[in-house]
CSV table of C-alpha atoms in Angstrom, one decimal:
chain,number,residue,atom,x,y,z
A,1,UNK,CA,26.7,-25.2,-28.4
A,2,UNK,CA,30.1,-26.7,-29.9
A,3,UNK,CA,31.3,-23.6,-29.8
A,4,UNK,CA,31.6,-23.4,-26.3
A,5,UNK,CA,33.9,-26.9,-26.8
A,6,UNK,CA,37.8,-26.4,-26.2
A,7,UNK,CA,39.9,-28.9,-26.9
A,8,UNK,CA,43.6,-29.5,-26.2
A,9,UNK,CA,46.4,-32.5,-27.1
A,10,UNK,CA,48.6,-33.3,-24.0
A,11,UNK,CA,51.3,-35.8,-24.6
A,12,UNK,CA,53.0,-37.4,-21.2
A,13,UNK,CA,57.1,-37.8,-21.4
A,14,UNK,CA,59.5,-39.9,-20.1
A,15,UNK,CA,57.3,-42.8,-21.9
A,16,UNK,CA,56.2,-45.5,-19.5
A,17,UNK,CA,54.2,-48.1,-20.0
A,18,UNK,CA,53.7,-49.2,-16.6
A,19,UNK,CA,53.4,-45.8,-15.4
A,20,UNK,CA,50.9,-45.1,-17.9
A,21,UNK,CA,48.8,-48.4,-17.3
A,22,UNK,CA,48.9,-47.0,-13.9
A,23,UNK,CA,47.6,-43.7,-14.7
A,24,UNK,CA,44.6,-45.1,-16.9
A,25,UNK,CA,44.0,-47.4,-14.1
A,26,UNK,CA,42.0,-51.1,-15.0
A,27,UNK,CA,39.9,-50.6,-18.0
A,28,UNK,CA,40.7,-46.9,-18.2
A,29,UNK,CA,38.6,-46.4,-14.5
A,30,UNK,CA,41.0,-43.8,-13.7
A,31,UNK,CA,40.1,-41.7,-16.9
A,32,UNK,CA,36.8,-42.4,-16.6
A,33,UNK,CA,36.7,-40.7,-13.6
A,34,UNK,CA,38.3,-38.0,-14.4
A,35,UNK,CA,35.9,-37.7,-17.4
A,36,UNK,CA,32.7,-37.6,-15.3
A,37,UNK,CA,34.3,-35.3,-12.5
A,38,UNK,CA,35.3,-32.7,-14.5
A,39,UNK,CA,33.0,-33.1,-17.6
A,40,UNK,CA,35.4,-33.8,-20.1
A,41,UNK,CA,36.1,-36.4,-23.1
A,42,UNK,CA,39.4,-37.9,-23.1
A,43,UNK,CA,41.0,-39.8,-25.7
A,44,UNK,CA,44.2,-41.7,-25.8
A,45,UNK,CA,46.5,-42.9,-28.1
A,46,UNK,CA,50.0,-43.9,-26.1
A,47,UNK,CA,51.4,-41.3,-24.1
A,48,UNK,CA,48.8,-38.7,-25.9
A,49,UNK,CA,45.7,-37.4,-25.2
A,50,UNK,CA,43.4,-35.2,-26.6
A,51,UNK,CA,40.9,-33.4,-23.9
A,52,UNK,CA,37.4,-31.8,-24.9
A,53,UNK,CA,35.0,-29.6,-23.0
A,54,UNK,CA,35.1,-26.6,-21.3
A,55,UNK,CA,38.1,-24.5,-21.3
A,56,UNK,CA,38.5,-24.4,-17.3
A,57,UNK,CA,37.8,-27.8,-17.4
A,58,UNK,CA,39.9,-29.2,-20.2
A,59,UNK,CA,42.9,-27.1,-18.4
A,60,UNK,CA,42.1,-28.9,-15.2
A,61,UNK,CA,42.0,-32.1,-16.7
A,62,UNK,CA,45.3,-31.6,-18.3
A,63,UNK,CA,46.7,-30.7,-15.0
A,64,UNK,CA,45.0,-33.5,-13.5
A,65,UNK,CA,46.9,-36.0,-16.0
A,66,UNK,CA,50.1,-34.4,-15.5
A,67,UNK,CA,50.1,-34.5,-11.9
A,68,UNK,CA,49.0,-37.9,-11.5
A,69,UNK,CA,51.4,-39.2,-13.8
A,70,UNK,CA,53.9,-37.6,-12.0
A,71,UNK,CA,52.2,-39.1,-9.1
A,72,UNK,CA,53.2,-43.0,-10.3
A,73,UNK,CA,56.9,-42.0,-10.6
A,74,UNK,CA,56.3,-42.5,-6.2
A,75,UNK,CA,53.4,-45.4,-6.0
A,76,UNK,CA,53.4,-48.9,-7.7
A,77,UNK,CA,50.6,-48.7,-7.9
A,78,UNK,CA,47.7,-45.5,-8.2
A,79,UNK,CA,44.6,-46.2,-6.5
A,80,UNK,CA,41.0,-44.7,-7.6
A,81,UNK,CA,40.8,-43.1,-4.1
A,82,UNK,CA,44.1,-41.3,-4.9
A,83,UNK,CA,42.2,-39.9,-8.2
A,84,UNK,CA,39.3,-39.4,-6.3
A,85,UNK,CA,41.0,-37.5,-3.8
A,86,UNK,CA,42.7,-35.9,-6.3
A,87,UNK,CA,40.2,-34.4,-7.5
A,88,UNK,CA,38.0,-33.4,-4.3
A,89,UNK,CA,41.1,-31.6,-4.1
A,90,UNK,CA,41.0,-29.1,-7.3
A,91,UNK,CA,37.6,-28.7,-7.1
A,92,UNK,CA,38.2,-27.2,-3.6
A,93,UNK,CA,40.9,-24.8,-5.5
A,94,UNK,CA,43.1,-26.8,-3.1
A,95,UNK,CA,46.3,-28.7,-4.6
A,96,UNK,CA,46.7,-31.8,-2.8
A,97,UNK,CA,50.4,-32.2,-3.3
A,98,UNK,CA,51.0,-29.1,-1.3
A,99,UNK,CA,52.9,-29.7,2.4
A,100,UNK,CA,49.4,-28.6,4.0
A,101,UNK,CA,47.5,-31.8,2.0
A,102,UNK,CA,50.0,-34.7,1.4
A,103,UNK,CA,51.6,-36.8,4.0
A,104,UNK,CA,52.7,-40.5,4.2
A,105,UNK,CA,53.0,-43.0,6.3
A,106,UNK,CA,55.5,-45.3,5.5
A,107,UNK,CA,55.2,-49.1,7.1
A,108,UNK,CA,56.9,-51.9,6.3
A,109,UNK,CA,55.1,-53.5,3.7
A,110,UNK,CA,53.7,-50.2,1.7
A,111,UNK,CA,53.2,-46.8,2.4
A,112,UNK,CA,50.0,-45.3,3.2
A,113,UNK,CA,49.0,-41.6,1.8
A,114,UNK,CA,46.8,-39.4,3.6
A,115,UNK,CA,45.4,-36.6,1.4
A,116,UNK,CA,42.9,-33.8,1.9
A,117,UNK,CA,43.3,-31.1,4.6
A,118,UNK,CA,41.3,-33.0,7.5
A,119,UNK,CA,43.3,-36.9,6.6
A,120,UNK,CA,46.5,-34.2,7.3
A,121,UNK,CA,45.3,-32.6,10.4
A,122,UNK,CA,43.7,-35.8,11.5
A,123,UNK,CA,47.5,-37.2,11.4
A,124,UNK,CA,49.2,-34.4,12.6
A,125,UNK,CA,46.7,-34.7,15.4
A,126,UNK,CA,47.4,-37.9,16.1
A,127,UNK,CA,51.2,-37.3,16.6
A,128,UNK,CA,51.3,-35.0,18.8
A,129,UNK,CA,48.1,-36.0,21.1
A,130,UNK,CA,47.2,-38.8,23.5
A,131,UNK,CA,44.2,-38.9,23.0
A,132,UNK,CA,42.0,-38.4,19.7
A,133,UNK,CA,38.8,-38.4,18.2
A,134,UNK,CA,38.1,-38.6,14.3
A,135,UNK,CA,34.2,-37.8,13.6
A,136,UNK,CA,32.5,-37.9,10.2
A,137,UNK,CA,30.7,-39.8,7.7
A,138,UNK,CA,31.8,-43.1,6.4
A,139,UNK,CA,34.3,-44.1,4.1
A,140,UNK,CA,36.6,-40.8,4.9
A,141,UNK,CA,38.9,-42.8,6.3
A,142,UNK,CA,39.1,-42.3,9.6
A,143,UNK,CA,39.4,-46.0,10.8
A,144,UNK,CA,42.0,-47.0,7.8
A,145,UNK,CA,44.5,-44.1,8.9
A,146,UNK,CA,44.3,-44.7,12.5
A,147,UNK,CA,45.0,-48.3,11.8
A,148,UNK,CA,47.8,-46.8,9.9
A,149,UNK,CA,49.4,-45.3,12.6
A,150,UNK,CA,48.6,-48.2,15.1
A,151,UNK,CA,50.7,-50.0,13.0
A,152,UNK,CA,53.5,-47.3,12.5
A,153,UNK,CA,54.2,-47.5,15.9
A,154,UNK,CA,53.9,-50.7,16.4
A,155,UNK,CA,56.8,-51.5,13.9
A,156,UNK,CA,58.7,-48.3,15.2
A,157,UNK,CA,58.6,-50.0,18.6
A,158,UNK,CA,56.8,-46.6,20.0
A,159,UNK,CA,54.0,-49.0,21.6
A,160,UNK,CA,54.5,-52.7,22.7
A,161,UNK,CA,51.0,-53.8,21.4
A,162,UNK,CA,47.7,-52.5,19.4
A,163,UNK,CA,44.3,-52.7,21.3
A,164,UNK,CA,41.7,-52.8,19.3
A,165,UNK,CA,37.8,-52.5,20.9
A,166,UNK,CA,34.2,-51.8,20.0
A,167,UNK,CA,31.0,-51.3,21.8
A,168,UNK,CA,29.0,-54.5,20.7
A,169,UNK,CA,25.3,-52.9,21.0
A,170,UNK,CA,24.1,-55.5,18.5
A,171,UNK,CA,24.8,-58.1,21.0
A,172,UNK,CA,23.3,-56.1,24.3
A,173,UNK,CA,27.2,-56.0,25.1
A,174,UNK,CA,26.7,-59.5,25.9
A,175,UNK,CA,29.4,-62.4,23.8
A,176,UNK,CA,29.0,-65.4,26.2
A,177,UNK,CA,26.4,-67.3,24.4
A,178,UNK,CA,28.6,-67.0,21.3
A,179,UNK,CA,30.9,-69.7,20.2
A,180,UNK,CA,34.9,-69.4,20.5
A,181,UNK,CA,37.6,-67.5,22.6
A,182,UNK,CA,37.0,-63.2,22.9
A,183,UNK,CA,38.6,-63.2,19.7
A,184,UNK,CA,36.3,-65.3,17.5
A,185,UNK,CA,33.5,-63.8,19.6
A,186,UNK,CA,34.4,-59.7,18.1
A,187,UNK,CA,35.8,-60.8,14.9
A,188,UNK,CA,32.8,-60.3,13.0
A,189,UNK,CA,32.2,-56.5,15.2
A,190,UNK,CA,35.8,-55.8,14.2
A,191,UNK,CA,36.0,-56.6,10.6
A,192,UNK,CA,37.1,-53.2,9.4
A,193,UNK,CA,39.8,-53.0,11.4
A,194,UNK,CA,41.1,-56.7,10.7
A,195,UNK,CA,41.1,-55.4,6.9
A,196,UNK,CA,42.7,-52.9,7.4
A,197,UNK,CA,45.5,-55.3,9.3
A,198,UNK,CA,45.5,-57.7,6.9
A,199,UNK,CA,46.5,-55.4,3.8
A,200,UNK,CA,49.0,-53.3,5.7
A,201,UNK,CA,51.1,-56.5,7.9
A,202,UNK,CA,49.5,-59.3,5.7
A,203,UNK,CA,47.4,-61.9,7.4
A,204,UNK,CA,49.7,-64.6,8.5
A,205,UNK,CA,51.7,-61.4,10.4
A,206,UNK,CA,48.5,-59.9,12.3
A,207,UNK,CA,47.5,-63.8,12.9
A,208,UNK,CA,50.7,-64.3,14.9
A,209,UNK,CA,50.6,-60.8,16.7
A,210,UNK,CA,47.2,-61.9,18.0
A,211,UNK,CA,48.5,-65.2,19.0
A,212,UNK,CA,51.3,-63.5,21.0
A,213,UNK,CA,48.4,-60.6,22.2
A,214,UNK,CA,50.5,-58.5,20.9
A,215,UNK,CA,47.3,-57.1,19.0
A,216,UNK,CA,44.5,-57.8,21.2
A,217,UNK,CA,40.9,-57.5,20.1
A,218,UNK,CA,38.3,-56.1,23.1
A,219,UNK,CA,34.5,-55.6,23.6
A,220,UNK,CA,34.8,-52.1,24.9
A,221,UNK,CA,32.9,-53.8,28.1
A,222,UNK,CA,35.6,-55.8,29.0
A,223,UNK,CA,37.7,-53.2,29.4
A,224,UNK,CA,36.1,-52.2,32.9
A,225,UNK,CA,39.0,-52.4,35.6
A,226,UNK,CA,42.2,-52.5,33.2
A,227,UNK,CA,44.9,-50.0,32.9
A,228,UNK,CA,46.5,-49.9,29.7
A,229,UNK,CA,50.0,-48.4,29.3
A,230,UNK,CA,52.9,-49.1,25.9
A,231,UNK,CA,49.8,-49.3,23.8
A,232,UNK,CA,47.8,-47.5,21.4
A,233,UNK,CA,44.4,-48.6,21.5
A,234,UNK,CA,41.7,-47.8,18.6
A,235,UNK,CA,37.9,-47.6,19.6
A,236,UNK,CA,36.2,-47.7,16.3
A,237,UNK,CA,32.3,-47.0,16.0
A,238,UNK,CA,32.8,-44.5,19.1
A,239,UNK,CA,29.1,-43.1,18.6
A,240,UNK,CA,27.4,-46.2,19.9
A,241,UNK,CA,29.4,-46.1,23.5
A,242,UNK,CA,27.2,-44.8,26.1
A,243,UNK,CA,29.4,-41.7,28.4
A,244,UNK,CA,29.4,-43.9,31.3
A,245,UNK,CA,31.2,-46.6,28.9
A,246,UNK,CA,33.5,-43.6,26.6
A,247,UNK,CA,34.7,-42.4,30.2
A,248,UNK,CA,35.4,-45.7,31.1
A,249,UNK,CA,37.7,-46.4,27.9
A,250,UNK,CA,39.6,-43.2,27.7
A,251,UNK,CA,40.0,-43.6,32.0
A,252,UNK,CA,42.1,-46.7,30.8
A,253,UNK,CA,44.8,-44.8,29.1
A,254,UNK,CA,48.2,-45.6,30.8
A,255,UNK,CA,51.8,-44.4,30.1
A,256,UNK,CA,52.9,-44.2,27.2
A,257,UNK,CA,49.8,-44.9,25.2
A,258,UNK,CA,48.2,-43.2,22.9
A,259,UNK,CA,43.9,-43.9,21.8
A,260,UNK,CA,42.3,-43.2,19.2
A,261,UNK,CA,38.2,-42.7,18.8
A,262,UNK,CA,36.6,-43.2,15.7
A,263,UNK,CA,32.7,-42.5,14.9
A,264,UNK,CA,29.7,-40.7,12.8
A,265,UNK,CA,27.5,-39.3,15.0
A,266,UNK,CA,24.7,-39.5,12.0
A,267,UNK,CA,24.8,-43.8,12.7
A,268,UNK,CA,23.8,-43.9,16.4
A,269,UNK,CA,22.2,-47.2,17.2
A,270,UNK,CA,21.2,-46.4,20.9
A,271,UNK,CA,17.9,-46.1,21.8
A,272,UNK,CA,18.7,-41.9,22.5
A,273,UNK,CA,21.1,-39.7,20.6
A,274,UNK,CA,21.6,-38.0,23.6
A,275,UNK,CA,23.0,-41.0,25.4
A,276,UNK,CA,25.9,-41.2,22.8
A,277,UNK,CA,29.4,-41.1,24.7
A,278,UNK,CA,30.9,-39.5,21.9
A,279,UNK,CA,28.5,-36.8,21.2
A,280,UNK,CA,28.9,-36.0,25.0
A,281,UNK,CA,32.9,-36.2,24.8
A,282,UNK,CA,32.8,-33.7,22.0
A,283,UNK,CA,30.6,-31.1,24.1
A,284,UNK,CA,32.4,-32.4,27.1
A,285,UNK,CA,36.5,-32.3,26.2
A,286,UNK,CA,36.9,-30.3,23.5
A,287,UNK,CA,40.0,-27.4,23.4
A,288,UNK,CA,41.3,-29.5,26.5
A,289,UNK,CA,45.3,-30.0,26.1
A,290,UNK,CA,46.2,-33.3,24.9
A,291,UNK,CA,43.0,-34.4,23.5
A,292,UNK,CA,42.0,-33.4,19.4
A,293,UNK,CA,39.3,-33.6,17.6
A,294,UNK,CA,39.0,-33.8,13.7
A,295,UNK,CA,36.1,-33.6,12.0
A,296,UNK,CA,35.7,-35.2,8.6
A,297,UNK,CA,32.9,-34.1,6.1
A,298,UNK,CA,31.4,-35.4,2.9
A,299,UNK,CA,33.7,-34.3,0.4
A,300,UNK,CA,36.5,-36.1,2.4
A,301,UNK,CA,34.7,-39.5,1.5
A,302,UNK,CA,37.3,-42.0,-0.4
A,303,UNK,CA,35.2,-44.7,-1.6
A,304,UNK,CA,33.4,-45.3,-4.9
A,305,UNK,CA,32.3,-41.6,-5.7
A,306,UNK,CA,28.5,-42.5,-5.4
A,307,UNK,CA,29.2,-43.4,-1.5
A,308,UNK,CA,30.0,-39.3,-1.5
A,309,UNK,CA,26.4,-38.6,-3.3
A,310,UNK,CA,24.6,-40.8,-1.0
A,311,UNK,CA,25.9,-39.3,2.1
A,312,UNK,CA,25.0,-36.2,0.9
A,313,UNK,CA,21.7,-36.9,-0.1
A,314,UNK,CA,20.5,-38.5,3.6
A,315,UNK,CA,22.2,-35.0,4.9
A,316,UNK,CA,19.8,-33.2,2.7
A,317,UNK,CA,17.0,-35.4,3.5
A,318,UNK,CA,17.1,-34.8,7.0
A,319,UNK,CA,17.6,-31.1,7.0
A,320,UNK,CA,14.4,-31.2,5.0
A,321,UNK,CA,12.7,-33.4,7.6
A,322,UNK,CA,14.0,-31.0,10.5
A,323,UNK,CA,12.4,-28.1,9.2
């Protein structure tokens, strides 16, 4: 069996030590990763490392040092979804640095990397459509990067303000028996999206913005009646609106605005799938002009790698169960 083992010394130059902490990641996570993706063994010593395994993998590996490395001369500081992404990426035969898998939105405080041939399209989409849907499992990202370009224009003065809305089915779409103005009523519905705020404008910014409803935060049923133009509006968990309600909230849509739907269509909560505004839009509105839809899929998932094998193994599940 060893002799099935190849093994190769890579040795990373200019010397760095931050961009090799970087690279290694907290308690070598980064490498670890690598390790278990690929089915290698790395060792390291400095700036060197010795790789064992299989030959196509050990090359891979290599590569996959290199590249990231290369990677931290642009980022202070490398993320494990960057790695993971990374490397979804090669094992698609894809390289993720090419124009067709790498773009970057750039904001104020740090600069936000879409990787992965749908995060691009689903992007690109966004840019040049008003109106656009992002569908797929969670953690691919689909709420993170629209926040992303909510924000984008926001700071680029593109839009005067960010709406942000969700269906609150938990509640019966009812919020007056809770406590506090429609902000503290949703904040718990909307606590993605305020995460998402928080690390890319920092908390005492988004706090003010709200203050000034310059971001405003919506129970999609209060939207009923309102016309929305200058703003670019996000409804996250689209797949629990019903279509009377998702033709409500993309009738709002104004001048100048631009709205953005995110959902999984595998996480319904209504009482019929088949009531589900979003599974109606994308029967309904798909290939008209203006309107895009990407749809994400397990391997685009950018959380702890085990979120990826979960996923997958519901899918798998329920095929079984549908035969």
């Amino acid at each position: 069996m060893n002799t099935l083992l190849y093994s190769e010394v890579l040795t990373l130059a200019p010397e760095d030590n931050h961009r090799l902490f970087n690279l290694c990641g907290k308690l070598n996570e980064h490498l670890k990763l690598i390790e278990n993706r690929l089915g290698v063994l790395i060792k390291q010593r400095g700036h060197t490392f010795s790789v064992v395994g299989e030959r196509q993998a050990v090359q891979k590996a290599c590569d996959t040092l290199n590249n990231l490395y290369d990677e931290t001369k642009k980022v202070n500081v490398l993320e494990p979804r960057e790695v993971h992404l990374y490397l979804q990426a090669i094992s698609k035969k894809r390289l993720p640095d090419t124009q067709d898998n790498y773009m970057e939105i750039r904001l104020r405080k740090e600069q936000i990397t879409a990787r992965g041939e749908n995060q691009v399209r689903y992007i690109q989409n966004i840019l040049r459509n008003d109106i656009n849907f992002g569908i797929g499992p969670a953690g691919t990202g689909k709420t993170y990067l629209a926040v992303a370009c909510a924000v984008q224009a926001l700071e680029a003065e593109r839009v005067s303000r960010i709406i942000l809305v969700r269906p609150i089915v938990e509640a019966g779409e009812k919020l007056g028996f809770l406590p506090g103005d429609i902000a503290q009523k949703v904040h718990p519905y909307l606590r993605p999206l305020y995460d998402a705020l928080y690390e890319m404008m920092g908390f005492e910014k988004v706090n003010q913005l709200i203050e000034k409803d310059i971001i405003e935060l919506l129970p999609l049923a209060y939207m009923r009646g309102r016309s929305l133009n200058d703003s670019f509006i996000i409804l996250d968990e689209g797949q629990n609106t019903t279509v009377e309600q998702m033709k409500m909230f993309l009738t709002r849509i104004g001048f100048n605005s631009k709205a953005i739907v995110t959902g999984d269509v595998t996480q319904i909560d209504l009482n019929n799938r088949r009531d589900s505004g979003l599974v109606h839009a994308s029967e309904v509105l798909n290939n008209l002009p203006g309107i895009s839809f990407t749809q994400f899929q397990v391997s685009d998932v950018v959380r702890h790698p085990l979120v990826q094998t979960i996923v997958e193994a519901y899918e798998q599940h329920e095929k079984k169960q549908a035969k």
